[in-house]
Coordinates of C-alpha atoms and ligand atoms in Angstrom, one line a residue:
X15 CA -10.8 162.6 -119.3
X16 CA -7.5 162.1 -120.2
X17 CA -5.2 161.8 -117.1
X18 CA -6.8 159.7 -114.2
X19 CA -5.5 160.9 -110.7
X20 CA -6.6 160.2 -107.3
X21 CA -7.7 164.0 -107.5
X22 CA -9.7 163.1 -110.6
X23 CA -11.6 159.7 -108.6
X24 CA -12.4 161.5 -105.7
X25 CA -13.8 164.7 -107.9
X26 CA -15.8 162.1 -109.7
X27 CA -16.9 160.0 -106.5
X28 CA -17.9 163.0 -104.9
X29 CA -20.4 164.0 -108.0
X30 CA -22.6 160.4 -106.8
X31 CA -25.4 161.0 -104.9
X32 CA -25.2 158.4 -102.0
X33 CA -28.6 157.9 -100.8
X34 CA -31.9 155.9 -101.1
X35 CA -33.6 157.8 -103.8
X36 CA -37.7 157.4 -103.0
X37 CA -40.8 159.3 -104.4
X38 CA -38.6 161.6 -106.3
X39 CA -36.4 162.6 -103.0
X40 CA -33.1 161.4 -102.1
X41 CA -32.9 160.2 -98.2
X42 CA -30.9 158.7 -95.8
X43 CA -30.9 155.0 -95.1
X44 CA -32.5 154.2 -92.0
X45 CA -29.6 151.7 -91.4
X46 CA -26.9 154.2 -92.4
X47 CA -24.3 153.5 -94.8
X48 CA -22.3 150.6 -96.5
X49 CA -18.3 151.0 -98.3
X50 CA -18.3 150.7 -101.5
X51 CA -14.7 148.4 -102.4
X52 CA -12.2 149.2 -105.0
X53 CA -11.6 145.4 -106.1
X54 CA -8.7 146.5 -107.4
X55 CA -7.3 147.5 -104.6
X56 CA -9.5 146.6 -101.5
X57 CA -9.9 150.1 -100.2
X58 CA -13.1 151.5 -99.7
X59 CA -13.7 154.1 -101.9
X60 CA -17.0 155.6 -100.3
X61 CA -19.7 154.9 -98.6
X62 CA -23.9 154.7 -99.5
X63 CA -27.2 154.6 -98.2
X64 CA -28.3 151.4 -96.1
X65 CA -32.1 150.8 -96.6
X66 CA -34.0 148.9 -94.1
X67 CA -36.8 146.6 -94.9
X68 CA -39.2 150.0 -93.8
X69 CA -37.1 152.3 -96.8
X70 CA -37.9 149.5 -99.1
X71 CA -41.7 149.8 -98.0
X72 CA -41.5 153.1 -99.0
X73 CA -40.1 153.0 -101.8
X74 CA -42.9 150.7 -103.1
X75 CA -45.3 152.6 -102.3
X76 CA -43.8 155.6 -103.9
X77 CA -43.9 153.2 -107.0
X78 CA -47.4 152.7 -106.3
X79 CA -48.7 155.9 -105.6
X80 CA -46.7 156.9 -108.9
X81 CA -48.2 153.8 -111.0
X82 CA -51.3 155.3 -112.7
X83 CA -50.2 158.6 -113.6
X84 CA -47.4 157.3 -115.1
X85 CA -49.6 154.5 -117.3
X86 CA -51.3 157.1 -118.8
X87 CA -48.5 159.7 -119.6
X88 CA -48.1 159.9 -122.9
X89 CA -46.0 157.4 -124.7
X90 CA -44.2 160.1 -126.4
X91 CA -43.3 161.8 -123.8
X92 CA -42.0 158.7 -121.8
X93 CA -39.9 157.9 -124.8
X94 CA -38.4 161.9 -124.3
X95 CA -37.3 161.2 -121.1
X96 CA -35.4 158.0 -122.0
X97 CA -33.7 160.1 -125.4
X98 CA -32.7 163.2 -122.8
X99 CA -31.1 160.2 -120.1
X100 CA -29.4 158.8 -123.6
X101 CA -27.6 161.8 -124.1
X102 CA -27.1 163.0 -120.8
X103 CA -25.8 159.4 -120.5
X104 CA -23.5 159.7 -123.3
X105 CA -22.5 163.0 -122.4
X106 CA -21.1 161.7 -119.4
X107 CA -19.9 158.5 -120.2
X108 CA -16.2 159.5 -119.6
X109 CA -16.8 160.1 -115.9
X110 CA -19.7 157.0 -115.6
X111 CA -16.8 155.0 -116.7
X112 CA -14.9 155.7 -114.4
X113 CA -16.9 155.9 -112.0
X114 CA -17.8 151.8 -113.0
X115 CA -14.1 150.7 -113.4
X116 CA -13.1 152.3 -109.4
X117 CA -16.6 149.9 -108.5
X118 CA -16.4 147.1 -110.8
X119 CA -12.6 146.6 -111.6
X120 CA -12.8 146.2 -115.4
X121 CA -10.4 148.2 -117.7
X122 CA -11.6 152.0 -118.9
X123 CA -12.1 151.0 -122.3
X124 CA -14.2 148.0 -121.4
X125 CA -16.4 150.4 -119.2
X126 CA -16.5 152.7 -121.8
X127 CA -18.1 150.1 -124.1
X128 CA -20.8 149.3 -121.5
X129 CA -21.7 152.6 -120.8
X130 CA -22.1 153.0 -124.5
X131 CA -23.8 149.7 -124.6
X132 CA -26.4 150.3 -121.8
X133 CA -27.2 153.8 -122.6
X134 CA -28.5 152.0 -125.7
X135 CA -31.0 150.6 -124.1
X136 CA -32.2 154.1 -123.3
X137 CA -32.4 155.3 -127.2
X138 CA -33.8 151.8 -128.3
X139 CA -36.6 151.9 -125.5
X140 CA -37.0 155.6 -126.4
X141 CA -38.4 154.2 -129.6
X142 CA -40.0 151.8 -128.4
X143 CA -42.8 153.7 -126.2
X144 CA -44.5 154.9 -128.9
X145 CA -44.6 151.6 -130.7
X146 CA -47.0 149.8 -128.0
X147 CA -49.8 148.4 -130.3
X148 CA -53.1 145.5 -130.0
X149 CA -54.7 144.2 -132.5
X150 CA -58.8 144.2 -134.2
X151 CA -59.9 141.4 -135.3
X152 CA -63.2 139.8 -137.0
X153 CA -64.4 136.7 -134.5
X154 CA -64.0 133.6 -137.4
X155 CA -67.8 133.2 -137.0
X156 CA -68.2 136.9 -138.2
X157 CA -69.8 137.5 -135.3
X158 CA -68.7 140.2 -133.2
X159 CA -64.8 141.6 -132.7
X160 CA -62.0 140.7 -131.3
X161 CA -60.0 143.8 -129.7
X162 CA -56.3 143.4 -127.8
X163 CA -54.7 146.2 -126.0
X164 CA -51.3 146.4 -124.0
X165 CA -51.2 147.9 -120.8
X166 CA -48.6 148.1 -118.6
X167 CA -47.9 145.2 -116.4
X168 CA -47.9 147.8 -113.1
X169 CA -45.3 148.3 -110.6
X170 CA -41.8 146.0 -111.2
X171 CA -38.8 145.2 -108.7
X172 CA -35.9 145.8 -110.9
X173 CA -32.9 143.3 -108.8
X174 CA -29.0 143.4 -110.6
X175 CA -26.1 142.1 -110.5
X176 CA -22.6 143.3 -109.9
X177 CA -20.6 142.3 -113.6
X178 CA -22.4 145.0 -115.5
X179 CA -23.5 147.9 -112.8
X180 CA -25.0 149.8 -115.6
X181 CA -26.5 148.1 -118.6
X182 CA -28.4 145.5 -116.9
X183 CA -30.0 148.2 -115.0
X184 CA -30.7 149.6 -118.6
X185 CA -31.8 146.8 -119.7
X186 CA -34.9 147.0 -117.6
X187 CA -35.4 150.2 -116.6
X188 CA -35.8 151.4 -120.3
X189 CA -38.7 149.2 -121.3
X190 CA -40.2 149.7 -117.2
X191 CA -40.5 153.0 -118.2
X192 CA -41.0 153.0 -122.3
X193 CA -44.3 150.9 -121.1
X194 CA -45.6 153.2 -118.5
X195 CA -44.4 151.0 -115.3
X196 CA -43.4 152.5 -112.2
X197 CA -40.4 150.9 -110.1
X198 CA -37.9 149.7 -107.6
X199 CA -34.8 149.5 -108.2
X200 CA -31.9 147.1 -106.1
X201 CA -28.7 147.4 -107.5
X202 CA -26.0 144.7 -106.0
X203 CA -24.1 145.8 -102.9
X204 CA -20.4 145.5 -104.5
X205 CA -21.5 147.9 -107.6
X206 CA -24.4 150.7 -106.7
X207 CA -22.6 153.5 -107.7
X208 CA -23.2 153.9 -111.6
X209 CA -27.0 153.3 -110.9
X210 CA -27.2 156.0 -108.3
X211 CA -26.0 158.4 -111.0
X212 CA -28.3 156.9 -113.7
X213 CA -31.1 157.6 -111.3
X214 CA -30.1 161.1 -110.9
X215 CA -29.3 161.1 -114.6
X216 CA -33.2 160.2 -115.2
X217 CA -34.2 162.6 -112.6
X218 CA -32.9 165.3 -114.5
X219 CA -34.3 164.4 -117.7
X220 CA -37.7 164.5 -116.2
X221 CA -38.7 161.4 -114.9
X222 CA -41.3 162.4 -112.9
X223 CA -40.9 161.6 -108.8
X224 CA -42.0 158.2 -107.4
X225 CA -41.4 156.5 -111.3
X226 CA -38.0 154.7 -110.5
X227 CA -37.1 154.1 -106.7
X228 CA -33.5 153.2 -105.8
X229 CA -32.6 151.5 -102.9
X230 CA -29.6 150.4 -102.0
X231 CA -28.8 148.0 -99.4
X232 CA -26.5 145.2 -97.3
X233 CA -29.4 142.6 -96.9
X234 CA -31.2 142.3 -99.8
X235 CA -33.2 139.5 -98.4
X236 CA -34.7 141.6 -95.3
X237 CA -35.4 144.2 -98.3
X238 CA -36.4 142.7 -100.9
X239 CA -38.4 139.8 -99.3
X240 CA -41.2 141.8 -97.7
X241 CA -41.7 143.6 -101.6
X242 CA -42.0 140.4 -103.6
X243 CA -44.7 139.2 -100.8
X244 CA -46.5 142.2 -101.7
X245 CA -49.7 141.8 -103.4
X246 CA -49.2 145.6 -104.9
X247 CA -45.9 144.2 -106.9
X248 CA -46.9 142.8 -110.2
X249 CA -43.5 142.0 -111.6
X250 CA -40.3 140.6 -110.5
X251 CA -36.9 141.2 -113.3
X252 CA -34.3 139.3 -111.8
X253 CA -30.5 139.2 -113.7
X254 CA -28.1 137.2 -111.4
X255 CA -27.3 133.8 -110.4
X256 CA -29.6 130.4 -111.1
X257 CA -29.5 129.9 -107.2
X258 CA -30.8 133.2 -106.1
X259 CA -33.1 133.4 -108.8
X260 CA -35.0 129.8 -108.0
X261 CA -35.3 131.3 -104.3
X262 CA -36.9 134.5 -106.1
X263 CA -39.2 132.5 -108.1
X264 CA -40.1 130.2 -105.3
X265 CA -40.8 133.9 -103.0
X266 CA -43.0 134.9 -106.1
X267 CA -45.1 132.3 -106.3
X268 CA -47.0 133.5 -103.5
X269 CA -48.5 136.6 -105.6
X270 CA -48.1 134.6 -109.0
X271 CA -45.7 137.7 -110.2
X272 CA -44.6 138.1 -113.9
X273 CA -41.2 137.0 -114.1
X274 CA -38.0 137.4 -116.1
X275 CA -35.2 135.5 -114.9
X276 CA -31.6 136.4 -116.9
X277 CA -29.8 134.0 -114.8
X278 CA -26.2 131.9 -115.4
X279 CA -24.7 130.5 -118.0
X280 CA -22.2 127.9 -119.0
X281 CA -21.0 128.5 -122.8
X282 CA -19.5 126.4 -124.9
X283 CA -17.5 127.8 -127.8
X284 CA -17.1 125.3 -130.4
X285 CA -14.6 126.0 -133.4
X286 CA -14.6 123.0 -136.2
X287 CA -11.5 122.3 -138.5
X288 CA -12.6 123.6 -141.1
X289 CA -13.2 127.4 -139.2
X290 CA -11.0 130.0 -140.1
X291 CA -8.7 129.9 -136.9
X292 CA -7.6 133.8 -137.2
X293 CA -11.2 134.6 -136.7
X294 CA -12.1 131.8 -133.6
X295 CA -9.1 132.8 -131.8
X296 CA -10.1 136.2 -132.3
X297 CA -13.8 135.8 -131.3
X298 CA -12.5 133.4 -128.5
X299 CA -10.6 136.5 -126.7
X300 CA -13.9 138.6 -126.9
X301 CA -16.0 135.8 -125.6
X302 CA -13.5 134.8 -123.1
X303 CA -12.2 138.3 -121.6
X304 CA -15.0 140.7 -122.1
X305 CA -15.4 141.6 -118.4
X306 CA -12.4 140.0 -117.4
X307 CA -14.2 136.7 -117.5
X308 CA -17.2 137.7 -115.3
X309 CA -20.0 137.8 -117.8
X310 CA -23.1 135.4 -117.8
X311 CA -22.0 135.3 -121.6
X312 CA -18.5 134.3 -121.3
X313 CA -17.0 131.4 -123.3
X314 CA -16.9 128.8 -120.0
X315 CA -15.7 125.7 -122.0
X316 CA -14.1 125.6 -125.6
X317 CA -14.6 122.3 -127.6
X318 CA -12.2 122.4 -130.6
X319 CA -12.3 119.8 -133.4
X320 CA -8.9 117.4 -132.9
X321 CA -6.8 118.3 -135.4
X322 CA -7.1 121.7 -134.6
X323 CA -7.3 121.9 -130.7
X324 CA -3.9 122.0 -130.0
X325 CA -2.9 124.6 -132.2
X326 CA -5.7 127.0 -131.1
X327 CA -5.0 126.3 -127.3
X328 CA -1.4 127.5 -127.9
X329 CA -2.5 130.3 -129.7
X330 CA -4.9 131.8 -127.4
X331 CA -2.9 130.8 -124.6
X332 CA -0.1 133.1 -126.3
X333 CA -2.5 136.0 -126.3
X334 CA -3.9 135.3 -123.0
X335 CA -0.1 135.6 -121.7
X336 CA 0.3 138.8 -123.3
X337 CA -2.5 140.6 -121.6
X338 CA -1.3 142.8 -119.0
X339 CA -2.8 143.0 -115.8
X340 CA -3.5 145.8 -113.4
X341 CA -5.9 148.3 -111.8
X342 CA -8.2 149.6 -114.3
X343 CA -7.3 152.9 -114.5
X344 CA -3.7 152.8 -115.6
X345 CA -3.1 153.2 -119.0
X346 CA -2.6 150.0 -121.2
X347 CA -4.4 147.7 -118.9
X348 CA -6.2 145.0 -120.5
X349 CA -7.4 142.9 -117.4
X350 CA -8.8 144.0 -114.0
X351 CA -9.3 142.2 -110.8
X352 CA -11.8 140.3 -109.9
X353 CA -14.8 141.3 -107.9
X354 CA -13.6 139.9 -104.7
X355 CA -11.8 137.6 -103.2
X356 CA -14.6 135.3 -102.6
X357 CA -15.2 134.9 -106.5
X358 CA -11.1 134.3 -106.7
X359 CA -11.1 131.9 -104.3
X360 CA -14.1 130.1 -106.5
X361 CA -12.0 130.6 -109.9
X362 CA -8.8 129.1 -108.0
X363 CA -10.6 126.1 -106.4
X364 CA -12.1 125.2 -109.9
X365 CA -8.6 125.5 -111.8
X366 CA -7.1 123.5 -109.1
X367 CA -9.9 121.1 -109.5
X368 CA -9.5 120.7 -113.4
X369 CA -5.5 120.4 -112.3
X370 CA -5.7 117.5 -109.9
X371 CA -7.6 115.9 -112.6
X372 CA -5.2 116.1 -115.3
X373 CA -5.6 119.4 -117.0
X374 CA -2.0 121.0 -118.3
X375 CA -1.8 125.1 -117.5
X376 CA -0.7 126.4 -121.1
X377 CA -0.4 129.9 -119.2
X378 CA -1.8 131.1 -115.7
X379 CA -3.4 129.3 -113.4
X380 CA -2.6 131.1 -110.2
X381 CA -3.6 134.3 -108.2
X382 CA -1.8 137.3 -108.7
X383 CA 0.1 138.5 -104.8
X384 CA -0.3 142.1 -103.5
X385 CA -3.3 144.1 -103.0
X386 CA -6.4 143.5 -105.1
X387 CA -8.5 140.5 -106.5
X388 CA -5.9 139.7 -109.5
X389 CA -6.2 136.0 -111.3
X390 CA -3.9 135.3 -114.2
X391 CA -5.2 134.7 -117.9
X392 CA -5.5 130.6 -117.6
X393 CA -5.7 128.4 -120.7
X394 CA -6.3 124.8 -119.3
X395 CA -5.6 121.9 -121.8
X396 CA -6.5 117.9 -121.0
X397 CA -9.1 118.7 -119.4
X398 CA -10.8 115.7 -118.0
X399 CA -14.5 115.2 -118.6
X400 CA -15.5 114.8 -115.2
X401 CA -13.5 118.6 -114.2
X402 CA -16.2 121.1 -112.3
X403 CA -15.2 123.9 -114.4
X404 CA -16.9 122.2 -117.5
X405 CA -20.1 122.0 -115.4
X406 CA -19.7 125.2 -113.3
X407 CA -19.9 128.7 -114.0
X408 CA -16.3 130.1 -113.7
X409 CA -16.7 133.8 -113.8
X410 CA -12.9 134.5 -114.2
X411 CA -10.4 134.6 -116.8
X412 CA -9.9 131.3 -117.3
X413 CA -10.0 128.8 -120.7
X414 CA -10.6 125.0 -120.6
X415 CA -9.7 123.5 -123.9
X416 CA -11.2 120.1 -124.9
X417 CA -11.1 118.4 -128.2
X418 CA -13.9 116.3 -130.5
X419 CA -13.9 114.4 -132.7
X420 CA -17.0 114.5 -134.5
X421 CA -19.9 116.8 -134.8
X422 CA -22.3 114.8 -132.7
X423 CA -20.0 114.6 -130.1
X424 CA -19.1 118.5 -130.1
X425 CA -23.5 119.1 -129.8
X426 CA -23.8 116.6 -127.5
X427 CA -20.7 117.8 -125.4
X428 CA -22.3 121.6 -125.9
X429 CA -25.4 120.9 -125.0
X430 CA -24.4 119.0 -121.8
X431 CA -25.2 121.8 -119.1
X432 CA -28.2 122.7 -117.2
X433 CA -27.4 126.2 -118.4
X434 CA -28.6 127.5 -122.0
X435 CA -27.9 131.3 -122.3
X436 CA -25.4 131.1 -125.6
X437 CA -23.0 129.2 -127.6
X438 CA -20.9 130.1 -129.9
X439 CA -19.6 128.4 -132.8
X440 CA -17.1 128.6 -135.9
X441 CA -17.3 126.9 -139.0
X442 CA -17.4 127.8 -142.7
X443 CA -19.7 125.6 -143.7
X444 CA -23.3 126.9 -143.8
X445 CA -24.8 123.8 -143.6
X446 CA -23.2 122.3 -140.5
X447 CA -23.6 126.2 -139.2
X448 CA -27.7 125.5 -139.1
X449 CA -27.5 121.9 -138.5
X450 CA -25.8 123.1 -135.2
X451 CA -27.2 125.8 -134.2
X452 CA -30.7 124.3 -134.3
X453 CA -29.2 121.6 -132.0
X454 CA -27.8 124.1 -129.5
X455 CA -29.9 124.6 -127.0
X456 CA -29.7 127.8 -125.6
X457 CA -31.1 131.2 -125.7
X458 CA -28.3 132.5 -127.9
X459 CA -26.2 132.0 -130.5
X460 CA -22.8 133.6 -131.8
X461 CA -22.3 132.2 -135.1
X462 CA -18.5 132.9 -136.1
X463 CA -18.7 136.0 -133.8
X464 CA -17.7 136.1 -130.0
X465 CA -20.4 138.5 -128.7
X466 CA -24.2 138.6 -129.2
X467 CA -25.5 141.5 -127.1
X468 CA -27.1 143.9 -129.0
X469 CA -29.7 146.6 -127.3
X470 CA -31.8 145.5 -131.2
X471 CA -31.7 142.0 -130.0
X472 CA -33.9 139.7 -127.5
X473 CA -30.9 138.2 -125.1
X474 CA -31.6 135.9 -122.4
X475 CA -31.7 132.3 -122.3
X476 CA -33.7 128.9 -121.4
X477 CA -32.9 125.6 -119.4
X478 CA -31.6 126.8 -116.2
X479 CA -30.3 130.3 -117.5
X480 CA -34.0 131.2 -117.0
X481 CA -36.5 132.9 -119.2
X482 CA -37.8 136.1 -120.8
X483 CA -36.1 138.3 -123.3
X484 CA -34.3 141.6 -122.2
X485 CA -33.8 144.1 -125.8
X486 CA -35.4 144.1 -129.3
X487 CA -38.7 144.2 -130.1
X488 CA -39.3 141.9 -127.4
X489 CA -37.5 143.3 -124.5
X490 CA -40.7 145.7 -123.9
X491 CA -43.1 142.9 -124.1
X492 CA -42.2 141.8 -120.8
X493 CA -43.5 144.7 -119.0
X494 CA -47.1 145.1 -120.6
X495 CA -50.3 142.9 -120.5
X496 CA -52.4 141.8 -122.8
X497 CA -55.9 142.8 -122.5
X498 CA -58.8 141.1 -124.8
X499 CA -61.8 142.5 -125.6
X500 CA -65.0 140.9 -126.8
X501 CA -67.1 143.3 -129.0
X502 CA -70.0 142.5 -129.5
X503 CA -71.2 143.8 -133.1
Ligands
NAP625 P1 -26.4 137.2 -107.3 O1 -25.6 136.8 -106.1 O2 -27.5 136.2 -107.7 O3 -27.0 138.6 -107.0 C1 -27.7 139.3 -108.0 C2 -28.6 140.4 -107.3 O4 -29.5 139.7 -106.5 C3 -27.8 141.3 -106.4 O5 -28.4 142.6 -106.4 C4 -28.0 140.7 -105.0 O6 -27.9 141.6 -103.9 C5 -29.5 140.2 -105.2 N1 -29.8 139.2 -104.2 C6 -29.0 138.2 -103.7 N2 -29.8 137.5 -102.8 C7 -31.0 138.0 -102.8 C8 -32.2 137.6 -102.1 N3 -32.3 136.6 -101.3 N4 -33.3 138.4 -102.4 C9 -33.3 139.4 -103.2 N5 -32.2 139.8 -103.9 C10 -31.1 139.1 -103.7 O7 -25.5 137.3 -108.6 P2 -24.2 138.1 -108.8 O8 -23.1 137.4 -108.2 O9 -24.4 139.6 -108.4 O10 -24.1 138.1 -110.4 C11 -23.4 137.1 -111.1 C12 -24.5 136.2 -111.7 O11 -25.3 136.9 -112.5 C13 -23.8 135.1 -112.6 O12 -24.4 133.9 -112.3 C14 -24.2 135.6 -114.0 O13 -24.2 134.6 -114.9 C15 -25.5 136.2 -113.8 N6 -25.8 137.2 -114.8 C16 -26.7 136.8 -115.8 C17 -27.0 137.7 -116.8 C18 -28.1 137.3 -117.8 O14 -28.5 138.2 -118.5 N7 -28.5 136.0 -118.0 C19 -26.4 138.9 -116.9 C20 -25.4 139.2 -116.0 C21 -25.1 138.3 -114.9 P3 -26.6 141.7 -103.1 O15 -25.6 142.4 -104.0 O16 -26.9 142.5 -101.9 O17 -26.2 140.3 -102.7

């Protein structure tokens, strides 16, 4: 897709299907439709199926109804479907990016790389399905056996969040289905469109009716609520923020549901004096920008060594300056709006916060006029130790710089959140690189590199970022149960 007119966008928005897609039938929402926002430009670019708490009903028991058939198709075949939604995936990943920057905001290329990035979820889980394995055992008193199996956990309610409409859908529907689960799927309001098409994507591979169930929806409390109370549930994946996910938790207690929480994060980015600065400064634009600043990954607070710290806040303030901003879709554009104008209100209230206390603007530091959600690339220097944004998540574009001036003090500082998704850190000396990253306590760590997702890795985090692994080896674990059997021999 070379040439991106409005001709183009509409061609591609038309392709979506727009409604509640339940039991392998797509159907209108019984509360009509939502508009979909272009944050780039506030228009509305089209509009989608409103469930009611009733469509969500249904859809769950669609899941149901779908759940043992599914459990005991076989495990190659599951992993078939996922390889032909791969490629079918890949195969359109010049109009699904699209399709995600005119929803999302973030530049072509970026979407590009997620599409490429959460279609790999699909081929990893693909080869996963037929890796599903227990265990035989003799009892230590060699008495008997000792027999584990895996089973599927049952059906999941799949809940995501707007930054990455695509993978973190992915994420979890690859290893839902790679492990014989059925499931419902709520996309956030601002960003449903890429997941409609992955659910038609699947549907055309094969996925047989009543598997995945999409809803989409305005109030995902009057839909989702009634599902998690639902004794036929069995497993809640949340990604999204700490706050809605402790209401979610608190909701599933009442059925004791399996959990995995992929909530916020706060990370540091710590770059000693003896790092190799080309490389930090680098890494520190990846960590920083990927997603304009709207990833639970990005870099929120950098703690540089002092007799460095002023030299790389003036160098990544120099590149941050140089980025050009603008509506993803144009040519050359390196940084798109934000989601809305809620979340740039929040990223202007926190820089003015860390200004009022002190903090020097190296570059930035104010909304962009006209149409759209625009912030300016910030790098923040001074920043005092009681500013929100070292506490807060920032979700935007924006770079406090604070120096140390020892190794304790840059863990301790680090490690100084209630989050613990992923740090990052830069040094050249291997010793202090494991002395550190034991310290660090998060989920994560990017060591001398400014991203860690990988579809071959476990991501997700602990403290308050929340808990279980999405990817790797471990990724499908989350979606299967253990089952022990005593033999007796
Ligand atoms: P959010 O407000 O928590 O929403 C996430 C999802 O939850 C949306 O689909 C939302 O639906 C739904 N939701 C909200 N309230 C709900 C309720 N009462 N019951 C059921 N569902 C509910 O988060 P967000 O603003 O979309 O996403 C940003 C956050 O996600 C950040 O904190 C970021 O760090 C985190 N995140 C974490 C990871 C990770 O892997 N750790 C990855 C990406 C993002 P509506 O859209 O209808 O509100």
């Amino acid at each position: 897709m070379s040439t991106i007119t409005p001709v183009v966008e509409q061609q591609v928005l038309e392709r979506v299907p727009k409604q509640l897609y339940i039991g392998g039938r797509w159907r209108e929402g019984s509360k009509g439709t939502f508009g979909v926002e272009d944050p780039a430009t506030g228009e509305v670019l089209c509009e989608v199926a409103d469930a009611s708490a009733e469509d969500a009903r249904a859809a769950l028991d669609a899941a149901v109804a779908a759940q043992r058939e599914w459990a005991a198709h076989p495990p190659r075949e599951r992993g078939e479907i996922l390889r032909r939604a791969f490629e079918a995936v890949i195969a359109q990943a010049d109009e699904l990016a699209l399709l995600m920057t005119l929803e999302m905001g973030k530049p072509l290329q970026e979407s590009r790389a997620e599409v490429a990035y959460g279609a790999e979820f699909l081929r990893w889980f693909s080869e996963q399905s037929v890796r599903i394995d227990g265990r035989y055992a003799v009892a230590p008193s060699g008495q008997g056996r000792l027999l584990t199996m895996k089973q599927p956990v049952g059906p999941c309610l799949l809940i995501t969040p707007w930054n990455f409409p695509l993978a973190m859908g992915t994420r979890k529907i690859g290893p839902a289905i790679a492990a014989g689960c059925t499931m419902v799927v709520k996309p956030a309001q601002q960003t449903p469109l890429s997941m409609l098409m992955l659910a038609r994507i699947l549907e055309q591979a094969g996925l047989p009716g009543g598997v995945l169930n999409l809803v989409t929806a305005t109030s995902a409390s009057e839909t989702m609520s009634p599902l998690i109370a639902d004794p036929r549930l069995r497993k809640l994946s949340f990604t999204g923020s700490t706050a809605v996910g402790r209401r979610l938790m608190e909701q599933a207690s009442g059925n004791l549901l399996r959990l995995s929480m992929e909530l916020g994060g706060n990370a540091p980015f710590i770059v000693f004096e003896d790092a190799d600065l080309d490389e930090a400064i680098k890494g520190a634009m990846v960590a920083k920008m990927r997603n304009i600043g709207e990833a639970c990954t990005a870099a929120n607070r950098f703690h540089v060594a002092g007799p460095v710290a002023e030299e790389f806040a003036e160098r990544l303030a120099q590149r941050m300056g140089a980025l050009r901003l603008g509506r993803g879709t144009e040519e050359g554009v390196e940084v798109g709006p934000l989601i809305d104008d809620q979340q740039r209100r929040k990223v202007s209230e926190l820089v003015s916060d860390a200004l009022e206390r002190g903090a020097r603007a190296l570059v930035g530091g104010r909304e962009r006029d006209g149409a759209g959600y625009f912030y300016e690339p910030t790098v923040l220097a001074d920043i005092a130790e009681d500013a929100r944004l070292l506490r807060e998540e920032i979700f935007g574009p924006v770079a406090p710089v604070r120096a140390f001036a020892s190794e304790e003090e840059a863990i301790a500082a680090a490690n100084n959140t209630e989050y613990g998704l992923v740090a990052y850190v830069y040094t050249r000396d291997l010793k202090r690189a494991l002395r550190v990253v034991e310290a660090l306590e998060t989920g994560m760590v990017g060591l001398n590199q400014g991203m860690v997702s990988n579809p071959a890795a476990p991501f997700g985090g602990i403290k308050q970022s929340g808990f279980g692994r999405e990817g790797g080896p471990e990724g499908i674990e989350e979606y299967l149960e253990t089952k022990y059997v005593a033999v007796n021999l």
